[in-house]
């Protein structure tokens, strides 16, 4: 009886191990599909933003205006803003069709600035221009900027830089200037440094706790 029981357990163990091995390819395939989907989403988003960047600069060139330089900090904030807009539907009163003075206000705007290591002082002269276009069709996206109220800002010579971010059907363009109030210079204040040090120390604490549990 003991021998029989041992063989049964061994057989069950082998069967279980075989089932697990059989499932591994499925899990691997599923993981690859998810990863591929995420990568495709990022590439698609970059293409949409690059197309708009080139389109805006071509538009400015046709008006004998200087082209805009990419501003990494402005792009960071544009990405954060697009993420905030993404759950809002496209309507005749959103994006480029928004009536001046009725733009949505985000209570966590200071936090969005902080995520990009920015502050109000160096961003107050910038212009934030969101647009909602189903599937972000390139020609329609560009016309939402060049053939709307946003064209006034695109035609303004004081703007020298641009950051573009997108999420779902929303795309956000932020125009920056050369002066301090619109330069998007990183926030190097002591408060921001202390905040970053706090995050680092918290991460170190979590890592140590994880290692102790091993």
Coordinates of C-alpha atoms in Angstrom, one line a residue:
X1 CA 0.0 0.0 0.0
X2 CA 2.8 2.4 0.8
X3 CA 4.5 1.6 -2.5
X4 CA 1.3 2.1 -4.4
X5 CA 0.6 5.4 -2.6
X6 CA 4.1 6.6 -3.5
X7 CA 3.7 5.8 -7.2
X8 CA 0.3 7.6 -7.2
X9 CA 1.9 10.7 -5.7
X10 CA 4.8 10.6 -8.1
X11 CA 2.4 10.1 -11.0
X12 CA 0.3 13.1 -9.9
X13 CA 3.5 15.2 -9.5
X14 CA 4.6 14.3 -13.0
X15 CA 1.2 15.1 -14.4
X16 CA 1.0 18.4 -12.6
X17 CA 4.5 19.3 -13.8
X18 CA 3.5 18.4 -17.3
X19 CA 0.4 20.5 -17.2
X20 CA 2.4 23.5 -15.9
X21 CA 5.0 23.0 -18.7
X22 CA 2.1 22.8 -21.3
X23 CA 0.7 26.2 -20.0
X24 CA 4.0 28.0 -20.2
X25 CA 3.9 28.6 -24.0
X26 CA 0.4 30.0 -23.6
X27 CA 1.5 32.4 -20.9
X28 CA 4.6 33.4 -22.9
X29 CA 2.4 34.0 -26.0
X30 CA 0.0 36.1 -24.0
X31 CA 2.8 38.1 -22.5
X32 CA 4.3 38.7 -25.9
X33 CA 0.9 39.9 -27.3
X34 CA 0.4 42.3 -24.4
X35 CA 4.0 43.6 -24.8
X36 CA 3.5 44.0 -28.6
X37 CA 0.3 45.9 -28.0
X38 CA 1.9 48.3 -25.6
X39 CA 4.9 48.9 -28.0
X40 CA 2.5 49.5 -30.9
X41 CA 0.6 52.0 -28.9
X42 CA 3.8 53.9 -28.0
X43 CA 5.1 53.9 -31.6
X44 CA 1.7 55.0 -32.9
X45 CA 1.6 57.8 -30.4
X46 CA 5.1 59.0 -31.3
X47 CA 4.2 58.9 -35.0
X48 CA 1.1 61.1 -34.4
X49 CA 3.1 63.6 -32.4
X50 CA 6.0 63.7 -34.9
X51 CA 3.5 64.3 -37.8
X52 CA 1.9 67.2 -36.0
X53 CA 5.3 68.6 -35.1
X54 CA 6.4 68.6 -38.7
X55 CA 3.0 69.9 -39.8
X56 CA 3.2 72.9 -37.4
X57 CA 6.7 73.8 -38.5
X58 CA 5.7 73.6 -42.2
X59 CA 2.8 75.9 -41.4
X60 CA 5.1 78.4 -39.7
X61 CA 7.6 78.2 -42.5
X62 CA 4.9 79.0 -45.0
X63 CA 4.3 82.2 -43.0
X64 CA 8.0 83.0 -42.9
X65 CA 8.2 82.4 -39.2
X66 CA 11.0 80.5 -37.4
X67 CA 10.4 76.8 -36.8
X68 CA 9.7 75.6 -33.2
X69 CA 12.3 73.6 -31.3
X70 CA 11.2 70.6 -29.3
X71 CA 11.1 71.2 -25.6
X72 CA 11.4 68.0 -23.5
X73 CA 9.8 69.5 -20.4
X74 CA 6.9 70.9 -22.3
X75 CA 6.4 67.4 -23.9
X76 CA 6.4 65.9 -20.4
X77 CA 3.6 68.2 -19.3
X78 CA 1.7 67.7 -22.6
X79 CA 1.8 63.9 -22.0
X80 CA 0.4 64.5 -18.5
X81 CA -2.3 66.8 -19.7
X82 CA -3.3 64.4 -22.5
X83 CA -3.7 61.7 -19.9
X84 CA -6.0 63.9 -17.9
X85 CA -8.1 64.7 -21.0
X86 CA -8.3 61.1 -22.4
X87 CA -11.6 60.1 -20.6
X88 CA -13.4 63.2 -21.9
X89 CA -15.5 62.6 -25.1
X90 CA -15.0 64.7 -28.2
X91 CA -17.8 67.3 -28.7
X92 CA -18.3 70.6 -30.5
X93 CA -17.3 72.4 -27.3
X94 CA -14.1 70.6 -26.5
X95 CA -10.5 71.0 -27.6
X96 CA -10.0 73.5 -30.4
X97 CA -13.7 74.4 -30.2
X98 CA -13.6 75.4 -26.5
X99 CA -15.0 78.8 -25.9
X100 CA -12.2 81.0 -24.4
X101 CA -12.6 81.3 -20.6
X102 CA -14.4 77.9 -20.3
X103 CA -11.3 75.7 -20.6
X104 CA -11.3 72.8 -18.1
X105 CA -9.3 73.4 -14.9
X106 CA -7.4 70.6 -13.2
X107 CA -7.1 70.9 -9.5
X108 CA -4.0 68.7 -9.5
X109 CA -2.2 70.9 -12.1
X110 CA 0.6 71.7 -9.5
X111 CA 1.2 68.0 -9.2
X112 CA 1.4 67.6 -13.0
X113 CA 4.1 70.3 -13.0
X114 CA 5.9 68.6 -10.2
X115 CA 6.0 65.3 -12.1
X116 CA 7.8 67.1 -14.9
X117 CA 10.1 69.0 -12.4
X118 CA 8.4 72.3 -13.3
X119 CA 6.8 75.2 -11.4
X120 CA 4.3 77.9 -12.2
X121 CA 7.0 80.6 -12.5
X122 CA 8.6 79.2 -15.6
X123 CA 5.4 78.1 -17.3
X124 CA 3.0 81.0 -16.9
X125 CA 3.7 82.5 -20.4
X126 CA 3.2 79.2 -22.2
X127 CA 0.1 78.2 -24.1
X128 CA -1.6 74.9 -23.6
X129 CA -3.7 73.8 -26.6
X130 CA -5.6 70.5 -26.4
X131 CA -7.5 69.0 -29.3
X132 CA -9.8 66.0 -29.6
X133 CA -9.9 64.1 -32.9
X134 CA -11.3 60.6 -33.2
X135 CA -8.4 58.2 -34.1
X136 CA -6.1 61.3 -34.3
X137 CA -6.3 61.4 -38.1
X138 CA -3.1 63.4 -39.1
X139 CA -4.8 66.0 -41.5
X140 CA -7.7 66.6 -39.1
X141 CA -5.3 67.0 -36.2
X142 CA -3.2 69.6 -38.0
X143 CA -6.3 71.6 -39.2
X144 CA -7.5 71.7 -35.6
X145 CA -4.5 73.8 -34.9
X146 CA -3.9 75.8 -38.1
X147 CA -7.6 76.5 -38.9
X148 CA -8.9 77.3 -35.5
X149 CA -8.5 79.8 -32.7
X150 CA -5.2 78.1 -32.0
X151 CA -3.7 79.6 -35.2
X152 CA -3.3 82.9 -33.4
X153 CA -0.8 81.3 -31.0
X154 CA 1.0 79.4 -33.8
X155 CA 1.4 82.7 -35.7
X156 CA 2.9 84.5 -32.7
X157 CA 6.6 85.1 -33.0
X158 CA 7.2 85.1 -29.2
X159 CA 6.8 81.3 -29.2
X160 CA 10.0 79.4 -29.9
X161 CA 9.5 75.9 -28.5
X162 CA 6.9 73.2 -28.5
X163 CA 6.0 70.0 -26.6
X164 CA 3.4 67.6 -27.9
X165 CA 1.8 64.7 -26.0
X166 CA -1.2 62.4 -26.9
X167 CA -3.4 59.8 -25.4
X168 CA -6.4 58.1 -27.0
X169 CA -8.3 60.7 -29.1
X170 CA -6.6 63.6 -27.4
X171 CA -3.5 65.5 -28.4
X172 CA -2.0 68.4 -26.5
X173 CA 0.4 71.1 -27.9
X174 CA 2.3 73.4 -25.5
X175 CA 4.1 76.4 -26.9
X176 CA 7.0 77.8 -24.9
X177 CA 9.0 81.1 -25.0
X178 CA 12.6 82.1 -24.6
X179 CA 11.9 84.3 -21.6
X180 CA 12.0 82.9 -18.0
X181 CA 8.2 82.9 -17.5
X182 CA 7.7 80.5 -20.5
X183 CA 11.0 78.7 -20.8
X184 CA 10.0 75.5 -18.9
X185 CA 13.3 75.6 -17.1
X186 CA 13.4 72.6 -14.6
X187 CA 12.6 73.4 -11.0
X188 CA 15.8 73.2 -9.0
X189 CA 14.3 74.7 -5.8
X190 CA 15.2 73.3 -2.5
X191 CA 11.6 72.1 -2.0
X192 CA 11.7 70.1 -5.2
X193 CA 15.1 68.6 -4.3
X194 CA 13.8 67.6 -0.9
X195 CA 10.8 66.0 -2.5
X196 CA 13.1 64.0 -4.8
X197 CA 15.3 62.9 -1.9
X198 CA 12.2 61.8 0.0
X199 CA 11.2 59.6 -3.0
X200 CA 14.7 58.1 -3.1
X201 CA 14.8 57.3 0.6
X202 CA 11.3 55.8 0.4
X203 CA 12.4 53.6 -2.5
X204 CA 15.6 52.5 -0.6
X205 CA 13.4 51.6 2.4
X206 CA 11.1 49.5 0.3
X207 CA 14.1 47.7 -1.3
X208 CA 15.6 46.9 2.1
X209 CA 12.3 45.6 3.4
X210 CA 11.9 43.4 0.4
X211 CA 15.4 42.0 0.8
X212 CA 14.8 41.2 4.5
X213 CA 11.7 39.2 3.5
X214 CA 13.6 37.0 1.1

